[in-house]
Amino acid sequence: MQHESKTPYEKLTLALREAATLDSVVGLLSWDQETLMPPRGGALRAEQIASVSTLVHERRTDPQLGDWIAQSEDDPTLRDDPTRAANLREIRRQYDRATLLPGSLVRELAETTSLAVQVWREARAASDFGAFAPWLERILRLSRSKAACYGTPAGGELYDALLEEYEPEMRVAEIERIFAGLRARLTPLVAELLDSGRRPNDAPNRLRVPVEQQQELNRRVAERIGFDFRGGRLDVSAHPFCQGLGPGDTRLTTRYQEDSFADSLSSTLHEAGHGLYEQGLPKEDAFGQPLAESASFGIHESQSRLWENMVGRSRPFWEWALLEANQVFGGLLEGYDADALYRAVNRVEPSLIRVDADEATYNLHIMLRFDLERAMLRGDLSVAELPAAWHARVLEDLGLEVPDDRRGALQDIHWAIGGIGYFPTYTLGNLYAAQLWSALRGDLPDLDERMRGGDFSALLGWLRANVHAKGHRYP
Ligand code: ZN
């Protein structure tokens, strides 16, 4: 009865909140799968995720929503309200896109990827590409079907239809142009750095630090930069990630090795950067609406990379963090000054693993994945040929021999979760982060001084006001 007095727009936002609530259950199931679930729970988990994902899809493609959207679009008071008009624009785009996918395909994708990620984890541990290959074939086939349902944008290619999910309105042609320019500058820069013969000493990061002490430091740093632990957690997983479940619940994970505390801290800063964005979105009021969603995966990545690199690899940050680390590690770093830590975490060295890559080589890892996944989607590169193509490209771009597929084509989780089209958002995120950093430094002339004292509030305040609070208001 109460529904009667509501406008179509109000009914729409209520229905979207319900769908988002149901979707947050999928998020929680996935989080649990990566952190706590016992291995034998995998088959049930795939069914659970498939069932709930199908319900979410039904809610989001309900023809009743289509009617409410159309009625809202006809409402002149809505058109004149920039906030609600922006929301409606994005609701329309998402609805039109979702209704192109049949529920059966959504179910098959959800179930296949949930199982595939479990196969991938074991295949990676055993460096057994053959075990994962049939699953990658299946995922590519389903991804082609999905892209065909969405349709190739005019003048584009099949991959564009998938890219749209992660970076709306971005196109392959544009990415190729951006990547070519970046590559032309990065390749000689990396060569120059390596030829210089100056290799910062990374001994501080090789010191043995017990995991409990690393956990304590990670938690302190995440808290200090503004992550709210009353509305979040930090746990351990094989592949660090951030899951923004909804208002008041944002989950972060990281990983630990006793002889590389700075890598774990770096992963934590990265995921906490995502987490700060999730906690800064206006979810209390607008959960389920585009206003409370990130603008794109690339923008999301700009937030993580900004904290990881612009902050976490800066000298002012280490002037504060070294004191903190010494306190937690019982003086272990007393022989080093902030400059030594700053140099150690900025060491450039081509490596096999993307997530451990330095800033100079990182984007080369992304370009490789972008090219190979497009070739596989088009059918120009078969799954069987992937490992060899990977090895050849790593040799060409980074000058390294890939000793096994664990450190080659099996290293990332993305293809196993069906994330074809996801990789380029990392490099776009790096570039967006650089632009944001340049803008915010102009607004915050005393930023270095503040960071030296462990004060990140002005920086977070700037990001809150200029990025987080905007949600998906702008295309
Ligand atoms: Zn990230």
Tab-separated table of C-alpha atoms in Angstrom, residues 165-399:
chain	number	residue	atom	x	y	z
A	165	GLU	CA	31.787	-3.020	-18.347
A	166	TYR	CA	34.971	-1.757	-16.690
A	167	GLU	CA	35.597	1.582	-18.355
A	168	PRO	CA	32.364	2.938	-19.850
A	169	GLU	CA	32.828	4.669	-23.200
A	170	MET	CA	36.508	3.751	-23.453
A	171	ARG	CA	37.480	2.049	-26.726
A	172	VAL	CA	40.337	-0.188	-27.849
A	173	ALA	CA	41.420	2.387	-30.435
A	174	GLU	CA	41.797	5.037	-27.720
A	175	ILE	CA	43.695	2.692	-25.411
A	176	GLU	CA	46.044	1.701	-28.227
A	177	ARG	CA	46.798	5.359	-28.848
A	178	ILE	CA	47.444	6.039	-25.155
A	179	PHE	CA	49.514	2.886	-24.655
A	180	ALA	CA	51.639	3.509	-27.749
A	181	GLY	CA	52.612	6.964	-26.485
A	182	LEU	CA	53.386	5.640	-23.026
A	183	ARG	CA	55.343	2.666	-24.312
A	184	ALA	CA	57.490	4.881	-26.531
A	185	ARG	CA	58.601	6.797	-23.429
A	186	LEU	CA	58.725	3.950	-20.915
A	187	THR	CA	60.907	1.531	-22.867
A	188	PRO	CA	63.888	3.925	-23.167
A	189	LEU	CA	63.356	5.112	-19.576
A	190	VAL	CA	63.638	1.575	-18.233
A	191	ALA	CA	66.741	0.970	-20.373
A	192	GLU	CA	68.291	4.200	-19.147
A	193	LEU	CA	67.650	3.346	-15.493
A	194	LEU	CA	69.146	-0.119	-15.894
A	195	ASP	CA	72.156	1.164	-17.848
A	196	SER	CA	72.889	3.799	-15.212
A	197	GLY	CA	74.251	1.046	-12.967
A	198	ARG	CA	72.793	2.753	-9.902
A	199	ARG	CA	70.771	0.186	-7.990
A	200	PRO	CA	69.286	1.323	-4.717
A	201	ASN	CA	69.985	-1.063	-1.882
A	202	ASP	CA	66.854	-3.042	-1.070
A	203	ALA	CA	68.276	-4.603	2.088
A	204	PRO	CA	65.739	-2.907	4.418
A	205	ASN	CA	62.921	-4.709	2.632
A	206	ARG	CA	64.757	-8.047	2.887
A	207	LEU	CA	64.934	-7.982	6.685
A	208	ARG	CA	62.980	-10.734	8.426
A	209	VAL	CA	59.881	-9.314	10.052
A	210	PRO	CA	57.407	-11.672	11.788
A	211	VAL	CA	53.972	-11.680	10.156
A	212	GLU	CA	52.237	-10.441	13.346
A	213	GLN	CA	54.448	-7.331	13.344
A	214	GLN	CA	53.755	-6.708	9.654
A	215	GLN	CA	50.028	-7.042	10.362
A	216	GLU	CA	50.308	-4.476	13.119
A	217	LEU	CA	52.147	-2.008	10.867
A	218	ASN	CA	49.683	-2.518	7.995
A	219	ARG	CA	46.778	-1.909	10.300
A	220	ARG	CA	48.315	1.223	11.799
A	221	VAL	CA	49.086	2.687	8.380
A	222	ALA	CA	45.643	1.862	6.953
A	223	GLU	CA	44.039	3.450	9.998
A	224	ARG	CA	46.252	6.532	9.814
A	225	ILE	CA	45.438	7.229	6.171
A	226	GLY	CA	41.765	7.144	7.123
A	227	PHE	CA	40.448	3.610	6.638
A	228	ASP	CA	37.620	3.093	9.138
A	229	PHE	CA	37.941	-0.295	10.806
A	230	ARG	CA	34.518	0.027	12.397
A	231	GLY	CA	33.275	-0.285	8.824
A	232	GLY	CA	35.900	-2.638	7.475
A	233	ARG	CA	38.358	-5.472	7.940
A	234	LEU	CA	41.856	-6.433	6.813
A	235	ASP	CA	42.412	-10.163	6.212
A	236	VAL	CA	44.748	-12.450	4.280
A	237	SER	CA	44.239	-13.939	0.782
A	238	ALA	CA	46.393	-15.386	-2.003
A	239	HIS	CA	45.568	-12.417	-4.245
A	240	PRO	CA	45.011	-9.142	-2.349
A	241	PHE	CA	41.666	-7.480	-3.081
A	242	CYS	CA	39.070	-5.044	-1.775
A	243	GLN	CA	35.390	-5.868	-1.575
A	244	GLY	CA	33.019	-2.998	-0.891
A	245	LEU	CA	29.970	-4.890	0.274
A	246	GLY	CA	27.764	-1.919	1.069
A	247	PRO	CA	27.215	0.810	3.659
A	248	GLY	CA	29.425	0.148	6.684
A	249	ASP	CA	31.191	-2.943	5.367
A	250	THR	CA	34.350	-2.790	3.237
A	251	ARG	CA	36.690	-5.788	3.240
A	252	LEU	CA	40.405	-5.584	2.437
A	253	THR	CA	42.922	-8.387	2.093
A	254	THR	CA	46.682	-8.477	1.775
A	255	ARG	CA	49.405	-11.120	1.900
A	256	TYR	CA	52.610	-11.698	3.836
A	257	GLN	CA	56.142	-12.908	3.329
A	258	GLU	CA	58.582	-12.663	6.218
A	259	ASP	CA	61.340	-11.197	4.057
A	260	SER	CA	59.441	-8.393	2.319
A	261	PHE	CA	57.421	-6.256	4.708
A	262	ALA	CA	57.422	-3.289	2.322
A	263	ASP	CA	55.670	-5.375	-0.352
A	264	SER	CA	52.930	-6.304	2.080
A	265	LEU	CA	52.622	-2.693	3.196
A	266	SER	CA	52.446	-1.636	-0.444
A	267	SER	CA	49.609	-4.122	-1.147
A	268	THR	CA	47.821	-2.885	1.957
A	269	LEU	CA	48.120	0.750	0.874
A	270	HIS	CA	46.815	-0.267	-2.550
A	271	GLU	CA	43.768	-2.098	-1.220
A	272	ALA	CA	43.153	0.547	1.459
A	273	GLY	CA	43.108	3.102	-1.381
A	274	HIS	CA	40.257	1.139	-2.937
A	275	GLY	CA	38.689	0.834	0.504
A	276	LEU	CA	38.820	4.582	1.184
A	277	TYR	CA	36.987	5.158	-2.103
A	278	GLU	CA	34.337	2.574	-1.155
A	279	GLN	CA	33.936	4.128	2.301
A	280	GLY	CA	33.738	7.611	0.779
A	281	LEU	CA	30.937	6.817	-1.680
A	282	PRO	CA	27.568	8.158	-0.458
A	283	LYS	CA	26.176	4.675	0.216
A	284	GLU	CA	24.214	5.510	3.362
A	285	ASP	CA	21.768	7.533	1.282
A	286	ALA	CA	22.135	6.128	-2.186
A	287	PHE	CA	23.141	2.457	-1.963
A	288	GLY	CA	22.126	0.723	-5.196
A	289	GLN	CA	22.120	3.946	-7.173
A	290	PRO	CA	24.884	5.025	-9.564
A	291	LEU	CA	25.466	8.057	-7.309
A	292	ALA	CA	26.927	5.645	-4.751
A	293	GLU	CA	28.965	3.642	-7.272
A	294	SER	CA	32.512	4.228	-8.481
A	295	ALA	CA	32.825	6.080	-11.786
A	296	SER	CA	34.768	3.244	-13.420
A	297	PHE	CA	37.325	0.556	-12.654
A	298	GLY	CA	40.040	2.893	-13.930
A	299	ILE	CA	38.985	5.599	-11.482
A	300	HIS	CA	38.859	2.968	-8.731
A	301	GLU	CA	42.402	1.961	-9.649
A	302	SER	CA	43.495	5.605	-9.622
A	303	GLN	CA	42.626	5.675	-5.917
A	304	SER	CA	44.581	2.532	-5.054
A	305	ARG	CA	47.617	3.441	-7.136
A	306	LEU	CA	47.654	6.979	-5.745
A	307	TRP	CA	48.025	5.713	-2.160
A	308	GLU	CA	50.346	2.892	-3.147
A	309	ASN	CA	52.709	4.933	-5.314
A	310	MET	CA	52.328	8.690	-5.005
A	311	VAL	CA	52.080	8.405	-1.220
A	312	GLY	CA	53.679	5.044	-0.340
A	313	ARG	CA	56.773	5.538	-2.504
A	314	SER	CA	57.359	9.146	-1.481
A	315	ARG	CA	60.117	10.398	0.810
A	316	PRO	CA	57.768	12.380	3.102
A	317	PHE	CA	55.659	9.261	3.685
A	318	TRP	CA	58.741	7.258	4.734
A	319	GLU	CA	59.892	9.985	7.096
A	320	TRP	CA	56.750	9.201	9.075
A	321	ALA	CA	56.392	5.472	8.292
A	322	LEU	CA	59.972	4.631	9.286
A	323	LEU	CA	59.341	5.855	12.838
A	324	GLU	CA	56.139	3.859	12.961
A	325	ALA	CA	57.818	0.732	11.545
A	326	ASN	CA	60.686	1.009	14.023
A	327	GLN	CA	58.244	1.210	16.871
A	328	VAL	CA	56.325	-1.875	15.717
A	329	PHE	CA	59.444	-3.842	14.694
A	330	GLY	CA	61.315	-3.135	17.929
A	331	GLY	CA	63.978	-0.934	16.348
A	332	LEU	CA	64.838	-3.349	13.534
A	333	LEU	CA	65.238	-0.499	11.026
A	334	GLU	CA	67.341	1.729	13.260
A	335	GLY	CA	70.335	1.482	10.944
A	336	TYR	CA	68.380	3.037	8.071
A	337	ASP	CA	67.147	6.548	7.442
A	338	ALA	CA	64.020	7.606	5.526
A	339	ASP	CA	66.117	8.172	2.425
A	340	ALA	CA	67.277	4.534	2.456
A	341	LEU	CA	63.665	3.297	2.670
A	342	TYR	CA	62.581	5.760	-0.008
A	343	ARG	CA	65.300	4.442	-2.329
A	344	ALA	CA	64.648	0.784	-1.496
A	345	VAL	CA	60.958	0.991	-2.383
A	346	ASN	CA	61.719	2.827	-5.620
A	347	ARG	CA	64.234	0.349	-6.972
A	348	VAL	CA	63.605	-0.355	-10.660
A	349	GLU	CA	64.177	-3.910	-11.727
A	350	PRO	CA	62.329	-5.850	-14.436
A	351	SER	CA	60.463	-8.705	-12.775
A	352	LEU	CA	58.165	-11.550	-13.729
A	353	ILE	CA	55.278	-10.728	-11.414
A	354	ARG	CA	52.969	-7.817	-12.206
A	355	VAL	CA	51.885	-7.045	-8.640
A	356	ASP	CA	55.502	-6.786	-7.488
A	357	ALA	CA	56.541	-4.599	-10.432
A	358	ASP	CA	58.059	-1.165	-9.908
A	359	GLU	CA	56.393	1.920	-11.341
A	360	ALA	CA	58.654	2.076	-14.403
A	361	THR	CA	57.931	-1.463	-15.641
A	362	TYR	CA	54.386	-1.957	-14.299
A	363	ASN	CA	52.577	-0.645	-17.340
A	364	LEU	CA	54.574	-2.928	-19.643
A	365	HIS	CA	53.025	-5.878	-17.774
A	366	ILE	CA	49.574	-4.448	-18.475
A	367	MET	CA	50.229	-3.828	-22.180
A	368	LEU	CA	51.320	-7.448	-22.572
A	369	ARG	CA	48.081	-8.738	-21.004
A	370	PHE	CA	45.926	-6.307	-22.984
A	371	ASP	CA	47.434	-7.488	-26.285
A	372	LEU	CA	47.301	-11.200	-25.440
A	373	GLU	CA	43.720	-11.256	-24.132
A	374	ARG	CA	42.485	-9.380	-27.194
A	375	ALA	CA	44.261	-11.824	-29.487
A	376	MET	CA	42.650	-14.744	-27.590
A	377	LEU	CA	39.192	-13.183	-27.709
A	378	ARG	CA	39.506	-12.635	-31.459
A	379	GLY	CA	40.717	-16.212	-31.892
A	380	ASP	CA	44.104	-15.093	-33.279
A	381	LEU	CA	45.876	-16.756	-30.352
A	382	SER	CA	44.774	-20.142	-29.015
A	383	VAL	CA	44.847	-21.009	-25.330
A	384	ALA	CA	47.465	-23.687	-26.087
A	385	GLU	CA	49.718	-21.023	-27.640
A	386	LEU	CA	49.350	-18.611	-24.712
A	387	PRO	CA	52.306	-19.702	-22.537
A	388	ALA	CA	54.776	-19.454	-25.428
A	389	ALA	CA	53.382	-16.083	-26.514
A	390	TRP	CA	53.699	-14.892	-22.911
A	391	HIS	CA	57.312	-16.038	-22.653
A	392	ALA	CA	58.235	-14.344	-25.931
A	393	ARG	CA	56.687	-11.063	-24.900
A	394	VAL	CA	58.318	-11.009	-21.441
A	395	LEU	CA	61.676	-11.621	-23.083
A	396	GLU	CA	61.069	-8.820	-25.564
A	397	ASP	CA	59.694	-6.233	-23.107
A	398	LEU	CA	61.527	-7.057	-19.891
A	399	GLY	CA	64.511	-9.076	-21.044
